Short mmCIF file of C-alpha atoms in Angstrom, two decimals:
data_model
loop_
_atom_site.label_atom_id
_atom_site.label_comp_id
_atom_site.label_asym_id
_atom_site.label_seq_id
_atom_site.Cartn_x
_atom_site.Cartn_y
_atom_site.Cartn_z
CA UNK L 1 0.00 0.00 0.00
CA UNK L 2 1.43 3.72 -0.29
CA UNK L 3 1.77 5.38 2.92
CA UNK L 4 2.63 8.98 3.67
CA UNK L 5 4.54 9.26 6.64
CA UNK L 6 4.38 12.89 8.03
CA UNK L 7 7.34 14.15 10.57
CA UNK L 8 6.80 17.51 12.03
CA UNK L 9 10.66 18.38 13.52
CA UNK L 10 12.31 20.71 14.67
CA UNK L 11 13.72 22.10 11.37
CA UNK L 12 11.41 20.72 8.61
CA UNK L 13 8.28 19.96 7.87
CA UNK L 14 8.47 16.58 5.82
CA UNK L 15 6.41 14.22 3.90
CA UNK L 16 7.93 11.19 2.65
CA UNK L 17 5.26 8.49 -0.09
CA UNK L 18 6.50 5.18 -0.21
CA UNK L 19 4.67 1.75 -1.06
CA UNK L 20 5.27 -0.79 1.73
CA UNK L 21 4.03 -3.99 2.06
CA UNK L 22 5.00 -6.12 5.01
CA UNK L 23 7.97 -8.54 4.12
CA UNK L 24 9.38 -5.76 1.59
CA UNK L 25 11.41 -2.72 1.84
CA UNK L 26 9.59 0.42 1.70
CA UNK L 27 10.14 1.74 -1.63
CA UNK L 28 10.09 5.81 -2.23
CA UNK L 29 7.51 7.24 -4.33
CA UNK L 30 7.59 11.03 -3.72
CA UNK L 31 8.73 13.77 -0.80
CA UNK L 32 8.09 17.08 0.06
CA UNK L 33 10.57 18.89 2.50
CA UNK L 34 9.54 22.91 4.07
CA UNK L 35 12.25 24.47 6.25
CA UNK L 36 10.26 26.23 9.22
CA UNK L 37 12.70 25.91 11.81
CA UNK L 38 10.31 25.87 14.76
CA UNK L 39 12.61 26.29 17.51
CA UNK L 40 13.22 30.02 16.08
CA UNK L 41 9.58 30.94 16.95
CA UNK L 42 9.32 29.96 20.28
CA UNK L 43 9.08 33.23 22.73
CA UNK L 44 10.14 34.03 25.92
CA UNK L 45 7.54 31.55 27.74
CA UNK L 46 8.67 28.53 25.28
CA UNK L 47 5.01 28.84 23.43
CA UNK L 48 5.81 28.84 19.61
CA UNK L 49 4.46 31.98 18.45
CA UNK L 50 0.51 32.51 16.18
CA UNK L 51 3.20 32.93 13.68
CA UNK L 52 4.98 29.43 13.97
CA UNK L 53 1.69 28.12 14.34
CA UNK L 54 0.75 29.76 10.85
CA UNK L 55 3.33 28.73 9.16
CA UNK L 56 3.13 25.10 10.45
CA UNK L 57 -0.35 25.07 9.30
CA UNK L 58 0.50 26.13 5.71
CA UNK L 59 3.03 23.11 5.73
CA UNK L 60 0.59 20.73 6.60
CA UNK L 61 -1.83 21.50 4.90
CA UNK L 62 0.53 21.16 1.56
CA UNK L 63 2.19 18.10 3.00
CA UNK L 64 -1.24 16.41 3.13
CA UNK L 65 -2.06 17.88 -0.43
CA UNK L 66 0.95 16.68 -2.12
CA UNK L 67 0.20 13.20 -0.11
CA UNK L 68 -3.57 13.40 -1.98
CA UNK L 69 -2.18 13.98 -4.94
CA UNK L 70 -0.06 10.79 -5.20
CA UNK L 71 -2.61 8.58 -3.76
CA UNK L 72 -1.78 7.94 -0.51
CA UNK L 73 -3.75 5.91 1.67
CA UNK L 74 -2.97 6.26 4.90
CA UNK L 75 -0.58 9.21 6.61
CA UNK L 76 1.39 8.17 9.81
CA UNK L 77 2.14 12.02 11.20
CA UNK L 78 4.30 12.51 13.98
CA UNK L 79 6.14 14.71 15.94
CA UNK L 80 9.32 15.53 17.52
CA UNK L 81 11.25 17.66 20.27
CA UNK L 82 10.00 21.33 18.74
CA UNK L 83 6.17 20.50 19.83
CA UNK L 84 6.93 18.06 22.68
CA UNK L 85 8.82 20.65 24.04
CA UNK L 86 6.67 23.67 23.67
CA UNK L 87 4.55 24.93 26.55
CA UNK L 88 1.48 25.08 23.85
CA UNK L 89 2.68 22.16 21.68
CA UNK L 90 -0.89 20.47 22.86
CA UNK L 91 -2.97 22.76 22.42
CA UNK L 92 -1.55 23.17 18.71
CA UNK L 93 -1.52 19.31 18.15
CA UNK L 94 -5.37 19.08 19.05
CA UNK L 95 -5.89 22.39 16.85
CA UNK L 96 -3.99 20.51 13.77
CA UNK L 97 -5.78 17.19 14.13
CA UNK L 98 -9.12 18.74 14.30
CA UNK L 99 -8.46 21.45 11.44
CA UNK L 100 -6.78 18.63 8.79
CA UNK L 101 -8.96 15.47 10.22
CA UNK L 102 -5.47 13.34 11.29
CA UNK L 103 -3.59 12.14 13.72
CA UNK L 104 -0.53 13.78 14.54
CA UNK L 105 1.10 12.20 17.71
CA UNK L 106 4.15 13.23 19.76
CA UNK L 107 6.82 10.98 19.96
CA UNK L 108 9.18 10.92 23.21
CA UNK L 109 12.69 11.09 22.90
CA UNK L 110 12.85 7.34 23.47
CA UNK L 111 10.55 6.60 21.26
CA UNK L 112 12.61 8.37 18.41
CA UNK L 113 15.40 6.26 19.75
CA UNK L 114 13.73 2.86 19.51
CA UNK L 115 12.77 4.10 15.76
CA UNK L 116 15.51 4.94 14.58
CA UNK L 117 17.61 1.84 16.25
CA UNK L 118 14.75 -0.65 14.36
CA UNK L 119 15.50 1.28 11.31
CA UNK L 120 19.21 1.03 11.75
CA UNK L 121 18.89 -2.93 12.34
CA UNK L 122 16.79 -3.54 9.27
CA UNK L 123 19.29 -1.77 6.94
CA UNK L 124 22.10 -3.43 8.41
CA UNK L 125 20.99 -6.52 9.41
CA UNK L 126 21.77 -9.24 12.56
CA UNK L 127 25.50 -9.32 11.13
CA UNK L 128 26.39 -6.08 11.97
CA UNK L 129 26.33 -7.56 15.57
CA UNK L 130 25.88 -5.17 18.94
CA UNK L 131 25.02 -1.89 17.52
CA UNK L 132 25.19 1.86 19.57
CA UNK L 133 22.97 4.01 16.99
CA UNK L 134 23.43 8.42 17.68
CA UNK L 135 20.71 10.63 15.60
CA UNK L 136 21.33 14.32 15.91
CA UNK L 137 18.33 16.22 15.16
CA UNK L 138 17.42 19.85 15.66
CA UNK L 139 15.85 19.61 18.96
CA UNK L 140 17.27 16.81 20.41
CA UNK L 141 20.76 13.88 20.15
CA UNK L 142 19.41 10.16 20.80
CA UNK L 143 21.24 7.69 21.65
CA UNK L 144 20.32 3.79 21.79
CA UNK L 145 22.01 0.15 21.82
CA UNK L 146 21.32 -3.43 21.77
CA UNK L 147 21.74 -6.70 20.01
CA UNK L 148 18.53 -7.50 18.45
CA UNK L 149 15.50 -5.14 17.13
CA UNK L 150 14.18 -3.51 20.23
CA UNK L 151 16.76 -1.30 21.97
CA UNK L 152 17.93 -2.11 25.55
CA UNK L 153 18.87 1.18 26.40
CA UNK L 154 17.91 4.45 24.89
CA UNK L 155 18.41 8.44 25.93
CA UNK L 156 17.35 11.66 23.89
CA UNK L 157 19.40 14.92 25.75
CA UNK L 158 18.25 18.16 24.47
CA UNK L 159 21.41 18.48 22.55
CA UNK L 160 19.64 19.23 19.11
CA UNK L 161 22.01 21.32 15.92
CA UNK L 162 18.81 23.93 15.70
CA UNK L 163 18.38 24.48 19.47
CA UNK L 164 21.77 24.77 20.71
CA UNK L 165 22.46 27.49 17.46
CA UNK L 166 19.82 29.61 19.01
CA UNK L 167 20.89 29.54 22.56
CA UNK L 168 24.83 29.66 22.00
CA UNK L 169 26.02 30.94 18.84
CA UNK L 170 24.11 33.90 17.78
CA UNK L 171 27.40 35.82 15.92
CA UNK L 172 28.65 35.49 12.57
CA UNK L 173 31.15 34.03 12.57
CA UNK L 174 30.69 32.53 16.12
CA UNK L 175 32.63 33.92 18.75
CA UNK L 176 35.18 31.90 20.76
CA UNK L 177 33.42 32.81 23.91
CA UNK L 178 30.47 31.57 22.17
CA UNK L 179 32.19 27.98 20.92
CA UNK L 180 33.49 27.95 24.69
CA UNK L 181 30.34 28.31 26.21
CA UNK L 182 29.31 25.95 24.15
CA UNK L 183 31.51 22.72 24.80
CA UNK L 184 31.60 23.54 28.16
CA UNK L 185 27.44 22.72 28.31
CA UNK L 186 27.57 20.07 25.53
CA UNK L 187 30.98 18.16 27.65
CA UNK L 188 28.65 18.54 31.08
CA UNK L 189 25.38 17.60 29.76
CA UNK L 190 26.89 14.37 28.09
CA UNK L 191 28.71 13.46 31.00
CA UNK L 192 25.86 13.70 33.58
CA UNK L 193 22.70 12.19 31.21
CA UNK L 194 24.51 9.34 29.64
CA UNK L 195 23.24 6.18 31.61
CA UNK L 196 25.69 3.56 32.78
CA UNK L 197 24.13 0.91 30.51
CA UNK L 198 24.64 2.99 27.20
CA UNK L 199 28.73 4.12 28.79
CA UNK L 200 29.45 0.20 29.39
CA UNK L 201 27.83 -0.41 25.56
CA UNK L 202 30.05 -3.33 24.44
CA UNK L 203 29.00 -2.18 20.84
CA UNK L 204 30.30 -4.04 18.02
CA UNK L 205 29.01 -1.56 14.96
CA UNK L 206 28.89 2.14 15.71
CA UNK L 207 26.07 3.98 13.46
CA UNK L 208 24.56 7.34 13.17
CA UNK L 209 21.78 8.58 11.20
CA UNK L 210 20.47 12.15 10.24
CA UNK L 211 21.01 15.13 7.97
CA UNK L 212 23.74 16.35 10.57
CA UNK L 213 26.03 13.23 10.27
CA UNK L 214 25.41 13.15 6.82
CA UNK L 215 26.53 16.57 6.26
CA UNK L 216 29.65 15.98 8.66
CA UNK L 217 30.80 12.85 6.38
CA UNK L 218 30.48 14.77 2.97
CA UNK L 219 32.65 17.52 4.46
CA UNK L 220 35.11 15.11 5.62
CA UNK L 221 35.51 13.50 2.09
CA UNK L 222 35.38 17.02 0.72
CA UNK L 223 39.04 18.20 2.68
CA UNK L 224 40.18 14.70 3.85
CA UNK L 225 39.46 12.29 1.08
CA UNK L 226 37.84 10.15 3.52
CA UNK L 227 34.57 7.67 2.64
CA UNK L 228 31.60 9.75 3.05
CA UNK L 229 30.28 6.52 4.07
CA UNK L 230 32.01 6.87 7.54
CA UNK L 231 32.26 9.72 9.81
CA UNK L 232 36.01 9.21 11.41
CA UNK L 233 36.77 11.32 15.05
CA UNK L 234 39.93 12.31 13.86
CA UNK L 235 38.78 14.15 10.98
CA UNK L 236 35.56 15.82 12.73
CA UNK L 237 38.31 16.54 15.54
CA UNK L 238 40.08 18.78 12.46
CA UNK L 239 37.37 19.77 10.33
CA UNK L 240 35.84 21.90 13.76
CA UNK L 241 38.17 24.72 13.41
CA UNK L 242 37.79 24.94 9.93
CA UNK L 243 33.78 25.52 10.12
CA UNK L 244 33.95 27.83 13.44
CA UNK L 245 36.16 30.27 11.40
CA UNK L 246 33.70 30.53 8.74
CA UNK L 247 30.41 32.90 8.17
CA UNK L 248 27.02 31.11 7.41
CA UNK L 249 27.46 32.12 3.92
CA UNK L 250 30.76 30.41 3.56
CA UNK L 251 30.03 27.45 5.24
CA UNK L 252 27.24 27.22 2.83
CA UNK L 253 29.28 27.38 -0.29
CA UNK L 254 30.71 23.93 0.97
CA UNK L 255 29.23 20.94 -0.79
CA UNK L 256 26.54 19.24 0.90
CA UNK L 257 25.79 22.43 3.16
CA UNK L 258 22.31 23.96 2.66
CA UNK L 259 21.87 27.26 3.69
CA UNK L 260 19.95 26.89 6.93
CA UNK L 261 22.15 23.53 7.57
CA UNK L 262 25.47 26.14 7.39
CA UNK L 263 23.53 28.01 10.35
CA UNK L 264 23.83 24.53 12.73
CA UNK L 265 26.41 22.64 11.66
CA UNK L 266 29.38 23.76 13.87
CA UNK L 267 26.59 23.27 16.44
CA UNK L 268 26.07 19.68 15.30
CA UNK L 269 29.75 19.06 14.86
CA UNK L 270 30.70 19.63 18.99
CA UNK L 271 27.49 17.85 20.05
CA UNK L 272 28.97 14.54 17.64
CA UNK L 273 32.85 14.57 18.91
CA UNK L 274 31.79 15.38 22.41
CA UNK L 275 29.38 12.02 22.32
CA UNK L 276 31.97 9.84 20.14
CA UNK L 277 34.87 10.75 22.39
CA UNK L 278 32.60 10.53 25.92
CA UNK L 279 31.43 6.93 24.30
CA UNK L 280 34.96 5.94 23.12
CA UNK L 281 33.83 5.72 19.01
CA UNK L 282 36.43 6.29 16.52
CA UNK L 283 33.91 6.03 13.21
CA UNK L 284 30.98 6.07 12.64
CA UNK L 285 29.10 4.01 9.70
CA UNK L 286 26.32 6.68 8.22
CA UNK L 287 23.26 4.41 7.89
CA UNK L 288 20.22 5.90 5.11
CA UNK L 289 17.66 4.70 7.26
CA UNK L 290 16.20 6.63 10.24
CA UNK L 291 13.06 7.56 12.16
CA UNK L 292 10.99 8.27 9.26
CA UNK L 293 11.70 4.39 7.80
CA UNK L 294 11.52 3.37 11.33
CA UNK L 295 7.94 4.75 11.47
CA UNK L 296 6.67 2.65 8.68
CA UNK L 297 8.52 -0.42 9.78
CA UNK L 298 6.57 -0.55 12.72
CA UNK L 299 3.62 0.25 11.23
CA UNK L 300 3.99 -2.62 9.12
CA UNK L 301 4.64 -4.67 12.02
CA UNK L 302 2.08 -4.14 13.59
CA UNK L 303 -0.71 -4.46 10.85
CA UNK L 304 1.08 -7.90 9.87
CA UNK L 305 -0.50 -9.45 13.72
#
């Protein structure tokens, strides 16, 4: 069947078709991506702003157009840190499902975890052995491990690219009080949150996911000729310097680097060698698969009993 699986985050709006059947891999039909960036129109009392809400509206609302128009049957919407962490996010979530006529749940940070982990395992399989699986999104960094599907330890630290751009590096180029600042919360906030069970991982395959990683490992084939299939700790460890010295618009010049991507990336860059050095990882495999493919994976799961 074609589903449309809807995933509000904290920097996009996006729709991804596919046609899954249980038994097969989901195959991609069609996607539609809108930047909103909703952690930018939160105000002082962490509501996202009539604004925001506005524009989130308009997204949907094409999102679930552009689903109609290819023939979806069923839309799986969800949502991530920007509403679950947003003193109206549900009030907004029971004005959306009333105004489009769907269900648009919020998923917990270890629920985005277990996703993304099931995704991982799928892609890669039961031979890839004990896998420790890091997603950094715009609101939030999860974390999970285990040997088989389900994972047997998960934790999602408000460590998000989008978020910690907003509260810590608001110059251009970023200051080095600002890159201080920052480290010194990202090194303290994944040394007290980490549980013992995901520190003591035994991990046999180290994989991320996400836009952020992705981004990391193109750079680091772009100036070290390494395989953008792997994200390696030495070269993030070098590559740092180079992207805190830059504006946003040259940082966006670099290939793979959109322009609101440019904005978090030096952001996402700390937040990834801070959690590969605190977890002992010296590459990282970049898996395709994440929480969106996770989604429909379960999905499919569960309509299968």
């Amino acid at each position: 069947m074609r589903l449309g699986v809807l995933d509000v985050g904290s920097n996009t709006v996006h729709l991804q078709v596919v046609d899954a059947h249980p038994g097969a891999r989901p195959s991609p039909a069609t996607n539609q991506k809108v930047e909103l960036r909703l952690h930018e129109y939160l105000n002082i009392s962490g509501e996202i702003t009539p604004e925001g809400v506005e524009l989130l509206e308009t997204a949907i609302a094409d999102a679930i157009s552009h689903a109609k128009e290819f023939k979806t049957e069923e839309i799986l919407a969800f949502a991530t840190s920007a509403i679950r962490d947003a003193k109206n996010g549900k009030e907004i979530l029971l004005q959306i499902n009333k105004k489009f006529d769907i269900d648009l749940q919020v998923l917990s940070g270890d629920d985005e975890a277990r996703m993304t982990f099931l995704a991982v395992r799928r892609w890669l399989g039961w031979s890839s052995g004990r896998l420790l699986v890091l997603d950094i999104g715009g609101g939030s960094l999860e974390i999970a491990v285990g040997d088989d599907e389900s994972a047997e330890a998960t934790v999602s630290l408000p460590l998000g690219a989008s978020r910690l751009t907003r509260e810590y590096l608001s110059s251009d180029p970023h200051t080095s009080k600002e890159i201080k600042s920052l480290e010194n919360y990202v090194i303290e906030a994944v040394k007290s949150s980490v549980p013992e069970d995901i520190m003591e991982h035994i991990a046999d395959h180290f994989v991320a996911t996400s836009k952020t990683f992705r981004t990391l490992a193109r750079l680091g084939e772009h100036w070290f000729d390494d395989n953008p299939k792997y994200l390696k700790i030495n070269s993030l460890t070098k590559m740092i310097p180079k992207l805190q010295a830059m504006s946003n618009k040259e940082r966006a010049e670099l290939p793979g680097v959109s322009q609101s991507r440019a904005r978090q990336i030096v952001a996402g860059a700390i937040v990834a060698r801070t959690t590969m050095e605190r977890l002992h990882i010296n590459e990282l495999e970049i898996c395709p698969w994440a929480l969106r493919e996770g989604i429909v994976l379960r999905w499919l799961d569960w309509m299968e009993r």
